[in-house]
Coordinates of C-alpha atoms in Angstrom, one line a residue:
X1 CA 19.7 3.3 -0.7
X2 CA 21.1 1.7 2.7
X3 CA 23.6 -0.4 2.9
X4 CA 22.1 -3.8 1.1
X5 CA 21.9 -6.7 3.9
X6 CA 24.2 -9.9 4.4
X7 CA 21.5 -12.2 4.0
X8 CA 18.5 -12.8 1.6
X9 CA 15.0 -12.6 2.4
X10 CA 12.7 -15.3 2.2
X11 CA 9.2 -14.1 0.9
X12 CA 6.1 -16.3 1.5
X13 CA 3.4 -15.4 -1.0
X14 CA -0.2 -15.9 0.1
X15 CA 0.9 -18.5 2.7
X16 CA -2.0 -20.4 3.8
X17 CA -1.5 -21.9 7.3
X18 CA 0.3 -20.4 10.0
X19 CA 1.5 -23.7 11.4
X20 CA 3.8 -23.8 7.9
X21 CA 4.6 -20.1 8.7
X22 CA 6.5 -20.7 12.1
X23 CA 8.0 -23.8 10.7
X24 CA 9.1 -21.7 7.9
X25 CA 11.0 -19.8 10.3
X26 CA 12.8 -22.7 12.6
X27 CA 14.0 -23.6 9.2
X28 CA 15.0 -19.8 8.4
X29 CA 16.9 -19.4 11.8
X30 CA 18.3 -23.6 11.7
X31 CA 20.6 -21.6 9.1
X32 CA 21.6 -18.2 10.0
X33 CA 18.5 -16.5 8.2
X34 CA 16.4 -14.2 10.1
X35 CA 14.5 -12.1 7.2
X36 CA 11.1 -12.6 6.2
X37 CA 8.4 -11.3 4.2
X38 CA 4.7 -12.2 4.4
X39 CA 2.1 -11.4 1.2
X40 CA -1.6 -11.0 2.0
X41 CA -1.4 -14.2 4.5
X42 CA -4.7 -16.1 4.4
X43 CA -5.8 -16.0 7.8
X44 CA -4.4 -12.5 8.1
X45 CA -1.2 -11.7 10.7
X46 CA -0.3 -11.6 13.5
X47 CA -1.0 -15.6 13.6
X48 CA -1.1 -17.1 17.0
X49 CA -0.4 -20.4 15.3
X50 CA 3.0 -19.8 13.7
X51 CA 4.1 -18.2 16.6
X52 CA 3.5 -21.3 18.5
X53 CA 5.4 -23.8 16.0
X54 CA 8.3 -21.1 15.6
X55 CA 8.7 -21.5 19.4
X56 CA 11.2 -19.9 21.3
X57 CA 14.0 -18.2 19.4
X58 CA 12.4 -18.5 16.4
X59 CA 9.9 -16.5 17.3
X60 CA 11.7 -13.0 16.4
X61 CA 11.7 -14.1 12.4
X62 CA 8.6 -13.7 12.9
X63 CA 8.3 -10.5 14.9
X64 CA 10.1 -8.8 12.4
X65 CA 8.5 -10.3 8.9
X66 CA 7.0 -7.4 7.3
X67 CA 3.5 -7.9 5.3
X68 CA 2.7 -6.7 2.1
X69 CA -0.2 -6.6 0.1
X70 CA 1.6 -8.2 -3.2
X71 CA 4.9 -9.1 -4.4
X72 CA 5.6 -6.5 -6.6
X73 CA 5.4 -4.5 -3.2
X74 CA 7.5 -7.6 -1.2
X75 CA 10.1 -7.5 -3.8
X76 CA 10.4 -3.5 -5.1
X77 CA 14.0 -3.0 -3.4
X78 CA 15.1 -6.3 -4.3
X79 CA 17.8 -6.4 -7.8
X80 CA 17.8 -10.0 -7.6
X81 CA 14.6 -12.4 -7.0
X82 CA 14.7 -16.2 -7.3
X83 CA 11.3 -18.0 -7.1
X84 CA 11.0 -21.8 -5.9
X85 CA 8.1 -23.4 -8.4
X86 CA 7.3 -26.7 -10.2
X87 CA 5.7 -24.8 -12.4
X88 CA 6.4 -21.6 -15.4
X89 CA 7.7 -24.0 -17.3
X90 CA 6.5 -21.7 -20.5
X91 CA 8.5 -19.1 -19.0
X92 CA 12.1 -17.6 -20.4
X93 CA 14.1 -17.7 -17.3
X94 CA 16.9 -19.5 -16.1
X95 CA 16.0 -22.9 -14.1
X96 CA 18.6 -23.6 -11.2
X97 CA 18.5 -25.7 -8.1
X98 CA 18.6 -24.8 -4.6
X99 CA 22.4 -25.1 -4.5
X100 CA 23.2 -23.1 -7.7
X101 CA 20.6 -20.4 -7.2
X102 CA 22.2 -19.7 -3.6
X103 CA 26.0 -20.0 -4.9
X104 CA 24.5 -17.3 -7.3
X105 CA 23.1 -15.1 -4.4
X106 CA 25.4 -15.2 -2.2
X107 CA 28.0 -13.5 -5.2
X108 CA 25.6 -11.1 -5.7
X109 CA 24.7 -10.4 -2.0
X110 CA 29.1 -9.9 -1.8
X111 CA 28.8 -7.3 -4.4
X112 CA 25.9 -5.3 -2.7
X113 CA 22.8 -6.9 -4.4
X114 CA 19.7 -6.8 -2.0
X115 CA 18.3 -10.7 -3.0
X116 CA 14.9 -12.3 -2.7
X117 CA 13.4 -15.7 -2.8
X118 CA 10.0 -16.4 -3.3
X119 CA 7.7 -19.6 -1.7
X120 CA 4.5 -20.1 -3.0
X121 CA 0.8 -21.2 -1.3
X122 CA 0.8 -24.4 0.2
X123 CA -2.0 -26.0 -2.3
X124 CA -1.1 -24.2 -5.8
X125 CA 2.6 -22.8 -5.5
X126 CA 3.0 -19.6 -7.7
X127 CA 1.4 -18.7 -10.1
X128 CA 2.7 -16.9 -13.2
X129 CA 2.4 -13.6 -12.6
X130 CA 3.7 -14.0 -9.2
X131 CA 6.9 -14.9 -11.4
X132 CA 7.3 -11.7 -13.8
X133 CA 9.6 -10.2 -11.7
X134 CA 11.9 -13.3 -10.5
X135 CA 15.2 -13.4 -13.0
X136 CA 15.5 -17.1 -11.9
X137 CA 13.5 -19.8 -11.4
X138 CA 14.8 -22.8 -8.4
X139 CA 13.2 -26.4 -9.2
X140 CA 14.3 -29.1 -6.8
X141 CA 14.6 -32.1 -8.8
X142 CA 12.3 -34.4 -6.4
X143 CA 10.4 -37.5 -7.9
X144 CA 8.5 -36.2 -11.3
X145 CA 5.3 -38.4 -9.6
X146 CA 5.3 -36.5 -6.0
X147 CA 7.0 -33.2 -7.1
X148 CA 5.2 -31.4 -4.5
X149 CA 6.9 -30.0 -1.3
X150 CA 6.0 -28.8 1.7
X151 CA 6.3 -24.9 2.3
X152 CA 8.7 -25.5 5.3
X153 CA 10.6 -28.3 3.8
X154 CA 10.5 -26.0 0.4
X155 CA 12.2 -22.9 3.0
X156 CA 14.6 -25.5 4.5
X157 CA 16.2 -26.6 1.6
X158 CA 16.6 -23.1 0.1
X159 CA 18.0 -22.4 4.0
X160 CA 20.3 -25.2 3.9
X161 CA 21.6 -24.4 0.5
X162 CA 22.9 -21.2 1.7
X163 CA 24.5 -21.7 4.4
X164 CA 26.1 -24.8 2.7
X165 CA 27.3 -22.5 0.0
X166 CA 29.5 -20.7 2.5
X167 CA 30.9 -17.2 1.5
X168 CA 34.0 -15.5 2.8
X169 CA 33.7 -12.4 1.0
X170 CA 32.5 -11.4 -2.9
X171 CA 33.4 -13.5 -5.7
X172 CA 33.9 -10.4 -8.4
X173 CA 34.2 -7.0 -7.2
X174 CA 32.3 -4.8 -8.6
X175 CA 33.0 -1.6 -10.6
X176 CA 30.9 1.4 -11.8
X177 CA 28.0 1.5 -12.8
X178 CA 27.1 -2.0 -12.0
X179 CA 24.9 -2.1 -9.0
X180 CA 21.8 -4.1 -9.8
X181 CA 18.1 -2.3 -10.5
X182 CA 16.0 -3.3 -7.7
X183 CA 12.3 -4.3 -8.3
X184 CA 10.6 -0.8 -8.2
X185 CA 13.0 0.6 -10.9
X186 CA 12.3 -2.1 -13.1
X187 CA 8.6 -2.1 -12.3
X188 CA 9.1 1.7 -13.3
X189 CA 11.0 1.1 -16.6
X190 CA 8.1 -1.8 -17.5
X191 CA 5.6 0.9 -17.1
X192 CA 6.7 3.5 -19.2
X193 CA 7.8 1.1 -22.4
X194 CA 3.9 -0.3 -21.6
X195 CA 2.8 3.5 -21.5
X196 CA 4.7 4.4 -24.8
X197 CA 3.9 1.3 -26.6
X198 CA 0.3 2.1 -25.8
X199 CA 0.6 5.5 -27.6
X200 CA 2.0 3.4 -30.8
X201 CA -0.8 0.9 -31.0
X202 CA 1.9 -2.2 -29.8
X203 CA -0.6 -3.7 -28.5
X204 CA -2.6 -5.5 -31.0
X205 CA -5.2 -6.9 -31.1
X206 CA -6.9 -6.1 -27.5
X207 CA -6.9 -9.5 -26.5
X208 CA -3.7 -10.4 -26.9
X209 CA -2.7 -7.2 -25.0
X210 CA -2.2 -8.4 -21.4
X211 CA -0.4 -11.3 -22.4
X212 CA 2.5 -9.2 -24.6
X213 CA 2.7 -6.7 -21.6
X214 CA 3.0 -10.5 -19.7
X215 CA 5.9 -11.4 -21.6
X216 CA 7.3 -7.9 -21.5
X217 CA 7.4 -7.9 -17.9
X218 CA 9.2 -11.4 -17.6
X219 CA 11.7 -10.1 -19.9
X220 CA 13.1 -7.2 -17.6
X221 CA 12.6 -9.8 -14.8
X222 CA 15.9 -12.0 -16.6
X223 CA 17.6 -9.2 -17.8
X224 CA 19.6 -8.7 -15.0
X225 CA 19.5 -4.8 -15.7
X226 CA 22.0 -2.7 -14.0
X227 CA 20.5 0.9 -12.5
X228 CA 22.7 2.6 -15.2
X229 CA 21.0 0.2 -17.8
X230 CA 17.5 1.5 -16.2
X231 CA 18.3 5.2 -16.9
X232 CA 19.7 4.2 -20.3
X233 CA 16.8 3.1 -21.2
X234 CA 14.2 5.5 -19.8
X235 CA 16.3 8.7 -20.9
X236 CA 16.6 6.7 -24.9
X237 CA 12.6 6.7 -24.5
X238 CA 12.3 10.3 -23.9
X239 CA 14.7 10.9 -26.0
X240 CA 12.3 8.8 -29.0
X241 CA 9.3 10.5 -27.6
X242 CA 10.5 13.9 -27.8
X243 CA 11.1 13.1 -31.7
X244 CA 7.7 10.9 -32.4
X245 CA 5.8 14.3 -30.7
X246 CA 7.8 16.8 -32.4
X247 CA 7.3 15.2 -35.9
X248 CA 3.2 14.7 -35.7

């Protein structure tokens, strides 16, 4: 793996407007942040549109935003992902604000953690699945009876946050053995407890399959699992599989 970047990326899911796109990235740039990541844009990309509200300087968060297809894609060399949303209440995962969650990635971007942060559509923010792999969630506590933001204003605030939060240099140093699993090896991991719990009959009855391999995939999301932790656990699932095959 490369050296992991200063900075997080911002990832806009399925944004819907390109308007909100280049506005996305005046507020990016207002505060030192010049990553972004685009996921199956609506009206497809390059956007003429964003690149006129990004205008000027601006305009080179947008010439290099890679596009991806979906977020598990956006997000597979990530070890950390936050995800701005009103909603996933039902979900297991830490709930921080803007301020917290970027205190909390700028110590992990100062011990080598690649961080992401995840925006939602414009008209129904993300939706649950988009949210398996985050291991936090960021609510801004706005009025209960207008929770709803803007994407750009959403982007600024997470912007400003970080660049408030101000970082000299890592707030724990850290040792072997304890650089964070990015999104692929997780995804990876997910895949072959799904695979082997298949094999068992886990998943019963057949409709309530996708939603177990649902919560099973949220659960690695919070984790906060550690590469070592990752090989760990694949190598004490080979290890069980080698048995379970040699005993039938």
């Amino acid at each position: 793996m490369t050296d992991a970047p200063s900075k997080p990326v911002f990832v806009l899911v399925r944004p819907q407007m390109g308007e909100n796109i280049g506005a996305s990235a005046r507020a990016m740039l207002n505060f030192g942040l010049d990553r972004m990541r685009l996921v199956d844009p609506r009206d497809g990309w390059p956007n003429p549109r964003a690149v006129a509200m990004a205008s000027g300087a601006a305009g080179r968060v947008l010439d290099h935003a890679g596009v991806f297809p979906g977020v598990a894609e956006a997000i597979a060399d990530c070890q950390m992902v936050f995800a701005t949303t009103a909603r996933g209440r039902e979900l297991s995962k830490p709930v921080m604000t803007p301020e917290a969650a970027m205190r909390q990635a700028r110590a992990l971007i100062g011990q080598g953690a690649r961080v992401a942060v995840l925006f939602g559509p414009e008209r129904t923010g993300l939706e649950n699945a988009d949210l398996e792999g985050a291991g936090a969630l960021i609510s801004v506590p706005v009025n209960p009876e207008f929770p709803s933001l803007n994407l750009g204003q959403a982007v600024l605030l997470s912007a400003y946050e970080w660049s408030r939060a101000g970082f000299d240099g890592p707030e724990v140093v850290a040792g072997p053995g304890t650089e964070m699993a990015t999104g692929l090896e997780r995804d990876h991991l997910a895949r072959h407890f799904e695979d082997d719990l298949e094999r068992v009959g886990y998943f019963f009855p057949e409709t309530k399959a996708e939603g177990m391999k649902a919560n099973l995939r949220q659960m690695w999301g919070r984790l906060g699992l550690t590469r070592q932790d990752v090989q760990t656990l694949h190598g004490a699932l080979r290890q069980l599989a080698r048995r379970r095959d040699g005993d039938a």
